[in-house]
Amino acid sequence: MRPGPKNSITDIQGLTVGHAQDPKLKSGVTVLLGAQPFVASVHVMGGAPGTRETDLLAPDKMVQEVDALVLSGGSAFGLDAASGVTDALREKGRGFDVGGQKVPIVPGAILFDLLNGGAKDWAENPYKALGRAALNAASDGPVSIGTVGAGTGATTQTLKGGLGTASLILDCGATVAALVAVNALGSATLPGTRHFWAAPWEIGAEFGGLGQGPLPDPTQEPYPETRLGENTTIAIVATDAVLTQAQAQRMATAAHDGMARALVPSHTPMDGDLVFAAATGTHPLPDPVWDPLRLGHAAATCLARAIARGVHAATPAPGDTLPCWSSL
């Protein structure tokens, strides 16, 4: 396997990404848009998720494809970002046809960034406008990472979080990629070091090239210095492979392994850890038995790398409550 030319989720033809953020708010929105509706599913392993339209992503539901996926800051207020995306898509004539009415299908997930030092005293919820702006900014170019979009105000246990992405091209020719907003209760780095937990899966020096670092103490219990409910890492893994909704859900499930490789601890009762899966369906899989397994492994690997890349690329801003990795 090798990274795609942009090492981002936009290496998958037909997918575009847009960010919008407000530096005073210290929050933002990231949108994944398909040129055409795409198969999507979801798997939740955190204990405190915040979501919109995820029930329809189950394999037994009528609608099997979506128009876009939304990752947002803002906790419950951020769910309104998908409303801005939905409005903008309807204006473009996009959506599921119901008797001539177009209904855009836009699932979303949110993370908590309300106590990160930003101005949260808005009179009107800002996330609907941020969602529209993120959709309008969508492009198929390299995806900006770090302190952008949904990762603008993200944090981890010890460092600023951020927005990350990574991709892989499999031997069968299919492309797999991840896009993630890292806002974890756990840490992305080994205690007291600059070494990322995800280092064994690093390709080249995409997040510093420091290697694996010292082995952790297996007897040490985690004591995260955080308040309850301030977390959640939300991600999308995508492929150009032809997948059913059930197969996409299996890829999302496997991708959670990448979250556990890159964040310690992860999937806690206080995190809303969630992975969407997206499949554009332009690349048939030669081996219907083993290639789906390889997709899941690649999705987990991409997600681990994307998490480390997002934290590695974070940049400082006035009022930050935590340092950036670059300052260590």
PDB file of C-alpha atoms in Angstrom, residues 156-272:
ATOM      1  CA  THR A 156      -6.698  16.259  23.444  1.00  0.00           C
ATOM      2  CA  GLN A 157      -5.681  15.351  26.982  1.00  0.00           C
ATOM      3  CA  THR A 158      -2.372  17.220  26.747  1.00  0.00           C
ATOM      4  CA  LEU A 159      -2.236  19.090  23.410  1.00  0.00           C
ATOM      5  CA  LYS A 160      -4.349  20.974  20.904  1.00  0.00           C
ATOM      6  CA  GLY A 161      -6.174  18.627  18.594  1.00  0.00           C
ATOM      7  CA  GLY A 162      -6.907  19.303  14.965  1.00  0.00           C
ATOM      8  CA  LEU A 163      -8.227  18.176  11.604  1.00  0.00           C
ATOM      9  CA  GLY A 164      -6.302  15.376   9.896  1.00  0.00           C
ATOM     10  CA  THR A 165      -6.487  13.267   6.758  1.00  0.00           C
ATOM     11  CA  ALA A 166      -4.519  10.438   5.115  1.00  0.00           C
ATOM     12  CA  SER A 167      -4.942   7.990   2.239  1.00  0.00           C
ATOM     13  CA  LEU A 168      -3.721   4.647   0.895  1.00  0.00           C
ATOM     14  CA  ILE A 169      -3.913   2.949  -2.490  1.00  0.00           C
ATOM     15  CA  LEU A 170      -4.291  -0.824  -2.193  1.00  0.00           C
ATOM     16  CA  ASP A 171      -2.673  -3.393  -4.472  1.00  0.00           C
ATOM     17  CA  CYS A 172      -6.103  -4.093  -5.991  1.00  0.00           C
ATOM     18  CA  GLY A 173      -6.244  -0.438  -7.107  1.00  0.00           C
ATOM     19  CA  ALA A 174      -8.900   0.742  -4.640  1.00  0.00           C
ATOM     20  CA  THR A 175      -8.230   3.912  -2.644  1.00  0.00           C
ATOM     21  CA  VAL A 176      -9.032   4.248   1.063  1.00  0.00           C
ATOM     22  CA  ALA A 177      -8.773   7.456   3.087  1.00  0.00           C
ATOM     23  CA  ALA A 178      -9.698   9.060   6.399  1.00  0.00           C
ATOM     24  CA  LEU A 179     -10.773  12.518   7.550  1.00  0.00           C
ATOM     25  CA  VAL A 180     -10.924  13.199  11.295  1.00  0.00           C
ATOM     26  CA  ALA A 181     -11.486  15.955  13.846  1.00  0.00           C
ATOM     27  CA  VAL A 182      -9.380  14.993  16.877  1.00  0.00           C
ATOM     28  CA  ASN A 183     -10.946  16.132  20.150  1.00  0.00           C
ATOM     29  CA  ALA A 184     -10.045  13.300  22.495  1.00  0.00           C
ATOM     30  CA  LEU A 185     -10.167  12.672  26.217  1.00  0.00           C
ATOM     31  CA  GLY A 186      -7.063  10.557  25.638  1.00  0.00           C
ATOM     32  CA  SER A 187      -3.606  11.554  24.466  1.00  0.00           C
ATOM     33  CA  ALA A 188      -2.148  11.281  20.961  1.00  0.00           C
ATOM     34  CA  THR A 189       1.405  11.103  22.327  1.00  0.00           C
ATOM     35  CA  LEU A 190       3.182   8.817  24.772  1.00  0.00           C
ATOM     36  CA  PRO A 191       3.319  10.327  28.282  1.00  0.00           C
ATOM     37  CA  GLY A 192       5.986  13.007  28.610  1.00  0.00           C
ATOM     38  CA  THR A 193       7.230  12.652  25.016  1.00  0.00           C
ATOM     39  CA  ARG A 194       6.731  14.016  21.480  1.00  0.00           C
ATOM     40  CA  HIS A 195       6.270  10.461  20.142  1.00  0.00           C
ATOM     41  CA  PHE A 196       2.874   9.621  18.687  1.00  0.00           C
ATOM     42  CA  TRP A 197       1.056   6.443  19.634  1.00  0.00           C
ATOM     43  CA  ALA A 198       0.377   6.060  15.893  1.00  0.00           C
ATOM     44  CA  ALA A 199       4.107   6.018  15.024  1.00  0.00           C
ATOM     45  CA  PRO A 200       4.206   2.322  13.935  1.00  0.00           C
ATOM     46  CA  TRP A 201       1.836   3.234  11.085  1.00  0.00           C
ATOM     47  CA  GLU A 202       3.569   6.432   9.985  1.00  0.00           C
ATOM     48  CA  ILE A 203       4.606   6.606   6.329  1.00  0.00           C
ATOM     49  CA  GLY A 204       7.695   8.714   5.734  1.00  0.00           C
ATOM     50  CA  ALA A 205       7.766  11.662   8.122  1.00  0.00           C
ATOM     51  CA  GLU A 206       4.126  12.690   7.741  1.00  0.00           C
ATOM     52  CA  PHE A 207       3.843  13.545  11.435  1.00  0.00           C
ATOM     53  CA  GLY A 208       7.417  14.178  12.487  1.00  0.00           C
ATOM     54  CA  GLY A 209       9.182  10.889  11.766  1.00  0.00           C
ATOM     55  CA  LEU A 210      10.274  10.405  15.387  1.00  0.00           C
ATOM     56  CA  GLY A 211       9.574   6.692  15.494  1.00  0.00           C
ATOM     57  CA  GLN A 212       7.851   4.659  18.138  1.00  0.00           C
ATOM     58  CA  GLY A 213       9.526   6.074  21.239  1.00  0.00           C
ATOM     59  CA  PRO A 214       9.810   4.450  24.687  1.00  0.00           C
ATOM     60  CA  LEU A 215       7.503   1.598  25.547  1.00  0.00           C
ATOM     61  CA  PRO A 216       4.677   2.674  27.868  1.00  0.00           C
ATOM     62  CA  ASP A 217       4.267   1.395  31.392  1.00  0.00           C
ATOM     63  CA  PRO A 218       1.465  -1.186  31.147  1.00  0.00           C
ATOM     64  CA  THR A 219       0.660  -0.821  34.863  1.00  0.00           C
ATOM     65  CA  GLN A 220      -0.028   2.905  34.677  1.00  0.00           C
ATOM     66  CA  GLU A 221      -3.694   3.847  34.932  1.00  0.00           C
ATOM     67  CA  PRO A 222      -5.008   6.746  32.834  1.00  0.00           C
ATOM     68  CA  TYR A 223      -5.943   9.852  34.806  1.00  0.00           C
ATOM     69  CA  PRO A 224      -7.123  12.283  32.126  1.00  0.00           C
ATOM     70  CA  GLU A 225      -7.111  15.896  33.257  1.00  0.00           C
ATOM     71  CA  THR A 226     -10.402  16.862  31.694  1.00  0.00           C
ATOM     72  CA  ARG A 227     -13.981  17.555  32.657  1.00  0.00           C
ATOM     73  CA  LEU A 228     -16.729  15.157  31.764  1.00  0.00           C
ATOM     74  CA  GLY A 229     -18.380  15.617  28.388  1.00  0.00           C
ATOM     75  CA  GLU A 230     -15.679  17.779  26.772  1.00  0.00           C
ATOM     76  CA  ASN A 231     -14.527  15.264  24.220  1.00  0.00           C
ATOM     77  CA  THR A 232     -15.289  13.265  21.046  1.00  0.00           C
ATOM     78  CA  THR A 233     -13.228  12.291  18.031  1.00  0.00           C
ATOM     79  CA  ILE A 234     -15.349  12.192  14.874  1.00  0.00           C
ATOM     80  CA  ALA A 235     -14.131  10.710  11.625  1.00  0.00           C
ATOM     81  CA  ILE A 236     -14.990   9.629   8.099  1.00  0.00           C
ATOM     82  CA  VAL A 237     -13.311   6.758   6.284  1.00  0.00           C
ATOM     83  CA  ALA A 238     -13.972   6.566   2.564  1.00  0.00           C
ATOM     84  CA  THR A 239     -13.210   4.416  -0.452  1.00  0.00           C
ATOM     85  CA  ASP A 240     -13.888   4.323  -4.168  1.00  0.00           C
ATOM     86  CA  ALA A 241     -14.693   0.614  -3.903  1.00  0.00           C
ATOM     87  CA  VAL A 242     -18.132  -0.801  -4.668  1.00  0.00           C
ATOM     88  CA  LEU A 243     -19.666  -1.538  -1.252  1.00  0.00           C
ATOM     89  CA  THR A 244     -23.110  -2.258   0.093  1.00  0.00           C
ATOM     90  CA  GLN A 245     -24.261  -0.252   3.086  1.00  0.00           C
ATOM     91  CA  ALA A 246     -23.591  -3.292   5.303  1.00  0.00           C
ATOM     92  CA  GLN A 247     -20.047  -3.566   3.958  1.00  0.00           C
ATOM     93  CA  ALA A 248     -19.530   0.157   4.532  1.00  0.00           C
ATOM     94  CA  GLN A 249     -20.647  -0.281   8.127  1.00  0.00           C
ATOM     95  CA  ARG A 250     -18.114  -3.092   8.545  1.00  0.00           C
ATOM     96  CA  MET A 251     -15.369  -0.771   7.217  1.00  0.00           C
ATOM     97  CA  ALA A 252     -16.399   1.905   9.742  1.00  0.00           C
ATOM     98  CA  THR A 253     -16.274  -0.682  12.524  1.00  0.00           C
ATOM     99  CA  ALA A 254     -12.792  -1.834  11.525  1.00  0.00           C
ATOM    100  CA  ALA A 255     -11.592   1.775  11.301  1.00  0.00           C
ATOM    101  CA  HIS A 256     -12.146   2.223  15.028  1.00  0.00           C
ATOM    102  CA  ASP A 257      -9.008   0.100  15.504  1.00  0.00           C
ATOM    103  CA  GLY A 258      -7.079   3.057  14.092  1.00  0.00           C
ATOM    104  CA  MET A 259      -8.579   5.360  16.699  1.00  0.00           C
ATOM    105  CA  ALA A 260      -7.486   2.989  19.461  1.00  0.00           C
ATOM    106  CA  ARG A 261      -3.961   2.842  17.987  1.00  0.00           C
ATOM    107  CA  ALA A 262      -3.618   6.623  17.933  1.00  0.00           C
ATOM    108  CA  LEU A 263      -5.430   7.822  21.087  1.00  0.00           C
ATOM    109  CA  VAL A 264      -4.955   6.403  24.586  1.00  0.00           C
ATOM    110  CA  PRO A 265      -7.446   5.895  26.093  1.00  0.00           C
ATOM    111  CA  SER A 266     -10.121   5.962  23.409  1.00  0.00           C
ATOM    112  CA  HIS A 267     -13.808   4.963  23.192  1.00  0.00           C
ATOM    113  CA  THR A 268     -14.396   6.040  26.778  1.00  0.00           C
ATOM    114  CA  PRO A 269     -17.813   6.663  28.373  1.00  0.00           C
ATOM    115  CA  MET A 270     -17.047  10.409  28.131  1.00  0.00           C
ATOM    116  CA  ASP A 271     -16.094  10.437  24.421  1.00  0.00           C
ATOM    117  CA  GLY A 272     -18.619  10.367  21.572  1.00  0.00           C
TER     118      GLY A 272
END
